[in-house]
Amino acid sequence: MTQKVNAGLAILEEMIDRLPGSERKIAEYILKFPKESINLTVVELGKVSGTSSAAVIRLCKSLQVNSFQDLKLRIAGDLQNERQDLRDIEPNEAFETMVEKITLQSIRSLRETTNMIDMVQLTKAVEVILEASHIYIFGVGASGIAAMDVQQKFMRINKYCSYYPDVHLAATAVANASKKDVVFGISSSGNTHEVAKILEIGMQAGAKTISLTRYGNSLVADLAEINLFTATSLEPTFRSGATSSRLAQLHVIDMLFMCIATTTFEQTIGYLDTTRMAIDTLHQKLPKRKTANEQELSE
């Protein structure tokens, strides 16, 4: 698989608020001077950021990149494509401006989420879902919308799955999961306590676990064997957790679904045709039921 050559700046933006002091100083320097940073060595970056070469190495580990060279390659890839600054909405803005802002926001969210996808983790997720007897999906709030989307898509291709909006029902169901099952937890922040608990219960039951969260270590991601990430740092405060993060989650779910579909192409087409025909019958008129008198006359 090819090495990732983008998303360096997006990863730094995602992680900056969760980094310890010295690592955060380095991240802030790189975000402020990205062009200059890609020409520095580990030692030089440590000096100009007022930290140390050891702190640069620790930063790379925190960012989950292989090395400082890997991070520089990703940043260089970002610099080849202009990243527009995105602003939050303001009072009484023109509707035309609002439409443009939201569109740019959505495009950037999808692109940066795509750049963050780890193909090894995505492949593992496809494999365990294909082998699963039952998939339990759980998300809270806006992430619950994404969880419902997983259920709707997977059920159409004959993957037995359940979404429980109630945490008590979810805990009860997941407690009875087996090693053949998968528990899929979705949390934009990665720190939703209820989602973490459902994954923990699933793990204790022996089920395989998948998380879909913002990039990096988090309460939810740390409890899952397989991690899928989204870009959420560019979510404006006014719409926090409601727009870009949801789009990014649905984007990853679409990727996961399509990878499963192409792996089992003929089966998937068959299942989709069957479910499509079943839905079409819902619009057909039901046969008129005969009355008791009509029944007697026909006999």
mmCIF file of C-alpha atoms in Angstrom:
data_model
loop_
_atom_site.group_PDB
_atom_site.id
_atom_site.type_symbol
_atom_site.label_atom_id
_atom_site.label_comp_id
_atom_site.label_asym_id
_atom_site.label_seq_id
_atom_site.Cartn_x
_atom_site.Cartn_y
_atom_site.Cartn_z
ATOM 1 C CA MET A 1 0.000 0.000 0.000
ATOM 2 C CA THR A 2 1.237 3.499 -0.853
ATOM 3 C CA GLN A 3 2.515 5.811 1.861
ATOM 4 C CA LYS A 4 0.208 8.639 2.868
ATOM 5 C CA VAL A 5 1.488 11.971 1.526
ATOM 6 C CA ASN A 6 -1.104 14.383 2.903
ATOM 7 C CA ALA A 7 -3.261 15.219 5.957
ATOM 8 C CA GLY A 8 -0.240 16.282 8.043
ATOM 9 C CA LEU A 9 -1.691 19.697 8.841
ATOM 10 C CA ALA A 10 -5.158 18.238 9.432
ATOM 11 C CA ILE A 11 -3.728 15.706 11.894
ATOM 12 C CA LEU A 12 -1.904 18.477 13.779
ATOM 13 C CA GLU A 13 -5.118 20.520 13.976
ATOM 14 C CA GLU A 14 -7.026 17.472 15.204
ATOM 15 C CA MET A 15 -4.522 16.678 17.940
ATOM 16 C CA ILE A 16 -3.215 20.063 19.089
ATOM 17 C CA ASP A 17 -5.622 20.496 22.016
ATOM 18 C CA ARG A 18 -4.718 17.031 23.331
ATOM 19 C CA LEU A 19 -0.927 17.372 23.207
ATOM 20 C CA PRO A 20 1.285 17.972 26.259
ATOM 21 C CA GLY A 21 3.099 21.322 26.585
ATOM 22 C CA SER A 22 6.331 20.808 24.621
ATOM 23 C CA GLU A 23 4.641 18.804 21.862
ATOM 24 C CA ARG A 24 1.941 21.436 21.536
ATOM 25 C CA LYS A 25 4.589 24.154 21.077
ATOM 26 C CA ILE A 26 6.086 22.191 18.192
ATOM 27 C CA ALA A 27 2.651 21.629 16.635
ATOM 28 C CA GLU A 28 1.856 25.343 16.905
ATOM 29 C CA TYR A 29 5.164 26.221 15.235
ATOM 30 C CA ILE A 30 4.549 23.795 12.350
ATOM 31 C CA LEU A 31 1.012 25.075 11.795
ATOM 32 C CA LYS A 32 2.301 28.659 11.765
ATOM 33 C CA PHE A 33 5.329 27.946 9.557
ATOM 34 C CA PRO A 34 4.554 24.777 7.575
ATOM 35 C CA LYS A 35 6.791 25.601 4.577
ATOM 36 C CA GLU A 36 9.775 26.303 6.783
ATOM 37 C CA SER A 37 9.178 23.258 8.986
ATOM 38 C CA ILE A 38 9.456 20.703 6.178
ATOM 39 C CA ASN A 39 13.022 21.846 5.528
ATOM 40 C CA LEU A 40 14.161 21.375 9.142
ATOM 41 C CA THR A 41 15.773 18.392 10.840
ATOM 42 C CA VAL A 42 14.484 16.995 14.122
ATOM 43 C CA VAL A 43 17.182 18.882 16.029
ATOM 44 C CA GLU A 44 16.541 22.155 14.174
ATOM 45 C CA LEU A 45 12.774 21.968 14.743
ATOM 46 C CA GLY A 46 13.351 21.334 18.429
ATOM 47 C CA LYS A 47 15.533 24.469 18.658
ATOM 48 C CA VAL A 48 13.307 26.867 16.697
ATOM 49 C CA SER A 49 10.218 25.748 18.635
ATOM 50 C CA GLY A 50 11.991 26.185 21.978
ATOM 51 C CA THR A 51 11.758 22.484 22.835
ATOM 52 C CA SER A 52 14.023 19.533 21.997
ATOM 53 C CA SER A 53 14.594 16.809 19.414
ATOM 54 C CA ALA A 54 13.187 14.279 21.913
ATOM 55 C CA ALA A 55 9.947 16.283 22.052
ATOM 56 C CA VAL A 56 9.720 16.169 18.239
ATOM 57 C CA ILE A 57 10.027 12.371 18.323
ATOM 58 C CA ARG A 58 7.369 12.175 21.034
ATOM 59 C CA LEU A 59 5.092 14.399 18.939
ATOM 60 C CA CYS A 60 5.344 11.989 15.999
ATOM 61 C CA LYS A 61 4.340 9.106 18.287
ATOM 62 C CA SER A 62 1.398 11.104 19.639
ATOM 63 C CA LEU A 63 0.290 11.875 16.090
ATOM 64 C CA GLN A 64 0.566 8.174 15.203
ATOM 65 C CA VAL A 65 2.899 8.831 12.271
ATOM 66 C CA ASN A 66 5.927 6.620 11.599
ATOM 67 C CA SER A 67 8.627 9.320 11.810
ATOM 68 C CA PHE A 68 9.313 13.031 11.446
ATOM 69 C CA GLN A 69 10.141 12.367 7.791
ATOM 70 C CA ASP A 70 6.681 10.820 7.367
ATOM 71 C CA LEU A 71 5.077 13.900 8.965
ATOM 72 C CA LYS A 72 7.079 16.231 6.662
ATOM 73 C CA LEU A 73 5.962 14.282 3.592
ATOM 74 C CA ARG A 74 2.333 14.604 4.659
ATOM 75 C CA ILE A 75 2.701 18.352 5.272
ATOM 76 C CA ALA A 76 4.443 18.812 1.912
ATOM 77 C CA GLY A 77 1.507 17.047 0.265
ATOM 78 C CA ASP A 78 -0.892 19.436 2.007
ATOM 79 C CA LEU A 79 1.061 22.459 0.793
ATOM 80 C CA GLN A 80 0.624 21.375 -2.815
ATOM 81 C CA ASN A 81 -3.101 21.926 -2.383
ATOM 82 C CA GLU A 82 -4.236 25.281 -1.071
ATOM 83 C CA ARG A 83 -6.136 24.984 2.203
ATOM 84 C CA GLN A 84 -8.602 27.831 2.575
ATOM 85 C CA ASP A 85 -9.239 29.207 6.043
ATOM 86 C CA LEU A 86 -12.797 28.458 7.096
ATOM 87 C CA ARG A 87 -14.724 30.915 9.224
ATOM 88 C CA ASP A 88 -17.779 30.434 11.399
ATOM 89 C CA ILE A 89 -21.066 32.090 10.486
ATOM 90 C CA GLU A 90 -21.669 35.684 11.492
ATOM 91 C CA PRO A 91 -24.877 37.586 12.339
ATOM 92 C CA ASN A 92 -27.016 38.588 9.335
ATOM 93 C CA GLU A 93 -24.713 37.131 6.700
ATOM 94 C CA ALA A 94 -25.948 36.987 3.119
ATOM 95 C CA PHE A 95 -27.487 33.607 2.285
ATOM 96 C CA GLU A 96 -25.183 33.336 -0.746
ATOM 97 C CA THR A 97 -22.178 33.589 1.599
ATOM 98 C CA MET A 98 -23.677 30.980 3.917
ATOM 99 C CA VAL A 99 -24.195 28.530 1.036
ATOM 100 C CA GLU A 100 -20.573 29.006 -0.064
ATOM 101 C CA LYS A 101 -19.191 28.592 3.473
ATOM 102 C CA ILE A 102 -21.098 25.398 4.173
ATOM 103 C CA THR A 103 -20.126 23.929 0.808
ATOM 104 C CA LEU A 104 -16.422 24.658 1.321
ATOM 105 C CA GLN A 105 -16.651 23.300 4.855
ATOM 106 C CA SER A 106 -18.231 20.045 3.665
ATOM 107 C CA ILE A 107 -15.771 19.541 0.804
ATOM 108 C CA ARG A 108 -12.778 20.070 3.083
ATOM 109 C CA SER A 109 -14.208 17.775 5.763
ATOM 110 C CA LEU A 110 -14.691 14.957 3.241
ATOM 111 C CA ARG A 111 -11.286 15.432 1.654
ATOM 112 C CA GLU A 112 -9.372 15.509 4.941
ATOM 113 C CA THR A 113 -11.299 12.528 6.293
ATOM 114 C CA THR A 114 -10.373 10.614 3.132
ATOM 115 C CA ASN A 115 -6.725 11.538 3.621
ATOM 116 C CA MET A 116 -6.830 10.210 7.192
ATOM 117 C CA ILE A 117 -8.146 6.768 6.266
ATOM 118 C CA ASP A 118 -5.750 4.005 7.278
ATOM 119 C CA MET A 119 -6.197 1.303 4.622
ATOM 120 C CA VAL A 120 -4.931 -1.420 6.962
ATOM 121 C CA GLN A 121 -7.599 -0.566 9.539
ATOM 122 C CA LEU A 122 -10.291 -0.214 6.863
ATOM 123 C CA THR A 123 -9.373 -3.645 5.456
ATOM 124 C CA LYS A 124 -9.578 -5.195 8.937
ATOM 125 C CA ALA A 125 -12.998 -3.613 9.480
ATOM 126 C CA VAL A 126 -14.256 -5.074 6.186
ATOM 127 C CA GLU A 127 -12.938 -8.530 7.113
ATOM 128 C CA VAL A 128 -14.520 -8.696 10.572
ATOM 129 C CA ILE A 129 -17.862 -7.353 9.305
ATOM 130 C CA LEU A 130 -17.950 -9.933 6.502
ATOM 131 C CA GLU A 131 -17.372 -12.699 9.049
ATOM 132 C CA ALA A 132 -19.741 -11.315 11.705
ATOM 133 C CA SER A 133 -22.897 -13.162 12.735
ATOM 134 C CA HIS A 134 -24.362 -9.995 14.251
ATOM 135 C CA ILE A 135 -23.262 -6.349 14.259
ATOM 136 C CA TYR A 136 -24.249 -4.149 17.203
ATOM 137 C CA ILE A 137 -24.070 -0.426 16.426
ATOM 138 C CA PHE A 138 -24.198 2.368 18.978
ATOM 139 C CA GLY A 139 -23.909 6.152 18.852
ATOM 140 C CA VAL A 140 -25.340 9.050 20.832
ATOM 141 C CA GLY A 141 -26.853 12.293 19.515
ATOM 142 C CA ALA A 142 -25.643 13.220 16.019
ATOM 143 C CA SER A 143 -23.505 10.058 15.998
ATOM 144 C CA GLY A 144 -26.735 8.103 16.444
ATOM 145 C CA ILE A 145 -27.754 9.301 12.965
ATOM 146 C CA ALA A 146 -24.578 7.731 11.577
ATOM 147 C CA ALA A 147 -25.312 4.534 13.530
ATOM 148 C CA MET A 148 -28.772 4.355 11.963
ATOM 149 C CA ASP A 149 -27.160 4.740 8.537
ATOM 150 C CA VAL A 150 -24.883 1.754 9.230
ATOM 151 C CA GLN A 151 -27.908 -0.369 10.145
ATOM 152 C CA GLN A 152 -29.891 0.685 7.067
ATOM 153 C CA LYS A 153 -27.015 -0.018 4.676
ATOM 154 C CA PHE A 154 -25.873 -3.326 6.154
ATOM 155 C CA MET A 155 -29.371 -4.760 6.486
ATOM 156 C CA ARG A 156 -29.882 -4.242 2.754
ATOM 157 C CA ILE A 157 -26.976 -6.601 2.029
ATOM 158 C CA ASN A 158 -28.141 -9.246 4.505
ATOM 159 C CA LYS A 159 -25.781 -8.337 7.351
ATOM 160 C CA TYR A 160 -27.710 -8.927 10.567
ATOM 161 C CA CYS A 161 -27.262 -5.752 12.614
ATOM 162 C CA SER A 162 -28.971 -3.810 15.384
ATOM 163 C CA TYR A 163 -28.928 -0.161 16.402
ATOM 164 C CA TYR A 164 -30.179 0.626 19.903
ATOM 165 C CA PRO A 165 -30.798 4.330 20.629
ATOM 166 C CA ASP A 166 -31.342 3.448 24.305
ATOM 167 C CA VAL A 167 -28.097 2.748 26.168
ATOM 168 C CA HIS A 168 -29.765 0.252 28.535
ATOM 169 C CA LEU A 169 -31.109 -1.790 25.615
ATOM 170 C CA ALA A 170 -27.720 -1.589 23.923
ATOM 171 C CA ALA A 171 -25.906 -2.804 27.041
ATOM 172 C CA THR A 172 -28.388 -5.671 27.473
ATOM 173 C CA ALA A 173 -28.003 -6.802 23.869
ATOM 174 C CA VAL A 174 -24.212 -6.443 23.707
ATOM 175 C CA ALA A 175 -23.758 -8.347 26.987
ATOM 176 C CA ASN A 176 -25.009 -11.413 25.112
ATOM 177 C CA ALA A 177 -22.676 -10.936 22.152
ATOM 178 C CA SER A 178 -20.318 -13.730 21.105
ATOM 179 C CA LYS A 179 -16.865 -14.019 19.519
ATOM 180 C CA LYS A 180 -18.561 -14.147 16.122
ATOM 181 C CA ASP A 181 -20.152 -10.714 16.657
ATOM 182 C CA VAL A 182 -18.946 -7.134 16.128
ATOM 183 C CA VAL A 183 -19.658 -4.086 18.287
ATOM 184 C CA PHE A 184 -19.346 -0.824 16.320
ATOM 185 C CA GLY A 185 -19.116 2.352 18.445
ATOM 186 C CA ILE A 186 -19.476 5.803 16.854
ATOM 187 C CA SER A 187 -18.464 8.995 18.661
ATOM 188 C CA SER A 188 -17.428 12.261 17.022
ATOM 189 C CA SER A 189 -15.370 13.396 20.025
ATOM 190 C CA GLY A 190 -14.114 9.923 20.867
ATOM 191 C CA ASN A 191 -14.932 10.597 24.509
ATOM 192 C CA THR A 192 -18.645 9.754 24.720
ATOM 193 C CA HIS A 193 -18.867 7.774 27.949
ATOM 194 C CA GLU A 194 -21.891 5.686 26.907
ATOM 195 C CA VAL A 195 -20.251 4.581 23.658
ATOM 196 C CA ALA A 196 -17.063 3.647 25.521
ATOM 197 C CA LYS A 197 -19.062 1.546 28.005
ATOM 198 C CA ILE A 198 -20.870 -0.320 25.218
ATOM 199 C CA LEU A 199 -17.522 -1.134 23.585
ATOM 200 C CA GLU A 200 -16.152 -2.247 26.956
ATOM 201 C CA ILE A 201 -19.135 -4.581 27.484
ATOM 202 C CA GLY A 202 -18.679 -5.956 23.974
ATOM 203 C CA MET A 203 -14.981 -6.527 24.558
ATOM 204 C CA GLN A 204 -15.725 -8.380 27.810
ATOM 205 C CA ALA A 205 -18.242 -10.549 25.933
ATOM 206 C CA GLY A 206 -15.503 -11.499 23.476
ATOM 207 C CA ALA A 207 -16.908 -9.621 20.475
ATOM 208 C CA LYS A 208 -14.682 -7.794 18.012
ATOM 209 C CA THR A 209 -14.806 -4.012 18.345
ATOM 210 C CA ILE A 210 -14.649 -1.158 15.818
ATOM 211 C CA SER A 211 -14.648 2.566 16.568
ATOM 212 C CA LEU A 212 -15.363 5.590 14.387
ATOM 213 C CA THR A 213 -14.045 8.753 16.076
ATOM 214 C CA ARG A 214 -12.009 11.899 15.512
ATOM 215 C CA TYR A 215 -8.336 11.291 14.788
ATOM 216 C CA GLY A 216 -5.988 10.080 17.531
ATOM 217 C CA ASN A 217 -6.191 8.365 20.895
ATOM 218 C CA SER A 218 -9.429 8.762 22.811
ATOM 219 C CA LEU A 219 -11.573 6.957 25.363
ATOM 220 C CA VAL A 220 -13.597 5.221 22.639
ATOM 221 C CA ALA A 221 -10.754 4.523 20.190
ATOM 222 C CA ASP A 222 -8.603 2.990 22.932
ATOM 223 C CA LEU A 223 -11.338 0.410 23.662
ATOM 224 C CA ALA A 224 -11.610 -0.749 20.049
ATOM 225 C CA GLU A 225 -9.421 -3.237 18.192
ATOM 226 C CA ILE A 226 -10.018 -1.443 14.895
ATOM 227 C CA ASN A 227 -10.013 2.354 14.584
ATOM 228 C CA LEU A 228 -11.549 4.419 11.792
ATOM 229 C CA PHE A 229 -11.020 8.183 11.963
ATOM 230 C CA THR A 230 -12.665 11.375 10.722
ATOM 231 C CA ALA A 231 -11.473 14.963 10.450
ATOM 232 C CA THR A 232 -13.479 17.139 12.837
ATOM 233 C CA SER A 233 -11.160 19.970 13.939
ATOM 234 C CA LEU A 234 -12.681 22.311 11.358
ATOM 235 C CA GLU A 235 -16.178 22.077 12.857
ATOM 236 C CA PRO A 236 -17.268 25.677 13.546
ATOM 237 C CA THR A 237 -18.339 26.311 17.103
ATOM 238 C CA PHE A 238 -21.808 27.453 16.117
ATOM 239 C CA ARG A 239 -22.547 24.060 14.512
ATOM 240 C CA SER A 240 -20.348 21.891 16.704
ATOM 241 C CA GLY A 241 -21.043 18.190 16.292
ATOM 242 C CA ALA A 242 -23.895 18.764 13.856
ATOM 243 C CA THR A 243 -22.654 19.193 10.298
ATOM 244 C CA SER A 244 -19.074 18.468 9.245
ATOM 245 C CA SER A 245 -18.553 15.677 11.759
ATOM 246 C CA ARG A 246 -21.767 13.953 10.664
ATOM 247 C CA LEU A 247 -20.831 14.246 6.995
ATOM 248 C CA ALA A 248 -17.383 12.843 7.736
ATOM 249 C CA GLN A 249 -18.888 9.887 9.629
ATOM 250 C CA LEU A 250 -21.319 9.115 6.803
ATOM 251 C CA HIS A 251 -18.438 9.372 4.331
ATOM 252 C CA VAL A 252 -16.425 6.712 6.193
ATOM 253 C CA ILE A 253 -19.519 4.506 6.470
ATOM 254 C CA ASP A 254 -20.027 4.809 2.707
ATOM 255 C CA MET A 255 -16.390 3.793 2.142
ATOM 256 C CA LEU A 256 -16.797 0.800 4.435
ATOM 257 C CA PHE A 257 -20.044 -0.255 2.747
ATOM 258 C CA MET A 258 -18.626 0.056 -0.769
ATOM 259 C CA CYS A 259 -15.500 -1.917 0.147
ATOM 260 C CA ILE A 260 -17.735 -4.690 1.475
ATOM 261 C CA ALA A 261 -19.907 -4.466 -1.655
ATOM 262 C CA THR A 262 -16.988 -4.816 -4.061
ATOM 263 C CA THR A 263 -15.546 -7.722 -2.057
ATOM 264 C CA THR A 264 -18.816 -9.669 -2.327
ATOM 265 C CA PHE A 265 -20.056 -8.076 -5.543
ATOM 266 C CA GLU A 266 -22.432 -10.725 -6.921
ATOM 267 C CA GLN A 267 -23.961 -11.457 -3.515
ATOM 268 C CA THR A 268 -24.388 -7.753 -2.790
ATOM 269 C CA ILE A 269 -26.139 -7.099 -6.119
ATOM 270 C CA GLY A 270 -28.485 -10.011 -5.401
ATOM 271 C CA TYR A 271 -29.337 -8.759 -1.917
ATOM 272 C CA LEU A 272 -29.861 -5.173 -3.123
ATOM 273 C CA ASP A 273 -32.163 -6.363 -5.915
ATOM 274 C CA THR A 274 -34.171 -8.465 -3.452
ATOM 275 C CA THR A 275 -34.585 -5.620 -0.971
ATOM 276 C CA ARG A 276 -35.388 -3.158 -3.748
ATOM 277 C CA MET A 277 -38.167 -5.414 -5.029
ATOM 278 C CA ALA A 278 -39.493 -5.843 -1.484
ATOM 279 C CA ILE A 279 -39.679 -2.069 -1.076
ATOM 280 C CA ASP A 280 -41.383 -1.721 -4.477
ATOM 281 C CA THR A 281 -44.152 -4.089 -3.340
ATOM 282 C CA LEU A 282 -44.994 -1.672 -0.528
ATOM 283 C CA HIS A 283 -46.491 0.660 -3.143
ATOM 284 C CA GLN A 284 -48.679 -2.033 -4.706
ATOM 285 C CA LYS A 285 -52.346 -2.256 -3.795
ATOM 286 C CA LEU A 286 -53.278 -5.078 -1.461
ATOM 287 C CA PRO A 287 -55.746 -7.618 -2.884
ATOM 288 C CA LYS A 288 -59.305 -6.777 -1.873
ATOM 289 C CA ARG A 289 -60.494 -9.016 0.924
ATOM 290 C CA LYS A 290 -63.791 -10.743 0.248
ATOM 291 C CA THR A 291 -66.679 -10.214 2.619
ATOM 292 C CA ALA A 292 -68.419 -13.190 4.241
ATOM 293 C CA ASN A 293 -71.295 -12.969 1.719
ATOM 294 C CA GLU A 294 -68.937 -12.798 -1.252
ATOM 295 C CA GLN A 295 -67.047 -15.765 0.097
ATOM 296 C CA GLU A 296 -70.266 -17.826 0.352
ATOM 297 C CA LEU A 297 -71.322 -16.917 -3.203
ATOM 298 C CA SER A 298 -68.000 -17.960 -4.643
ATOM 299 C CA GLU A 299 -68.172 -21.395 -3.008
#
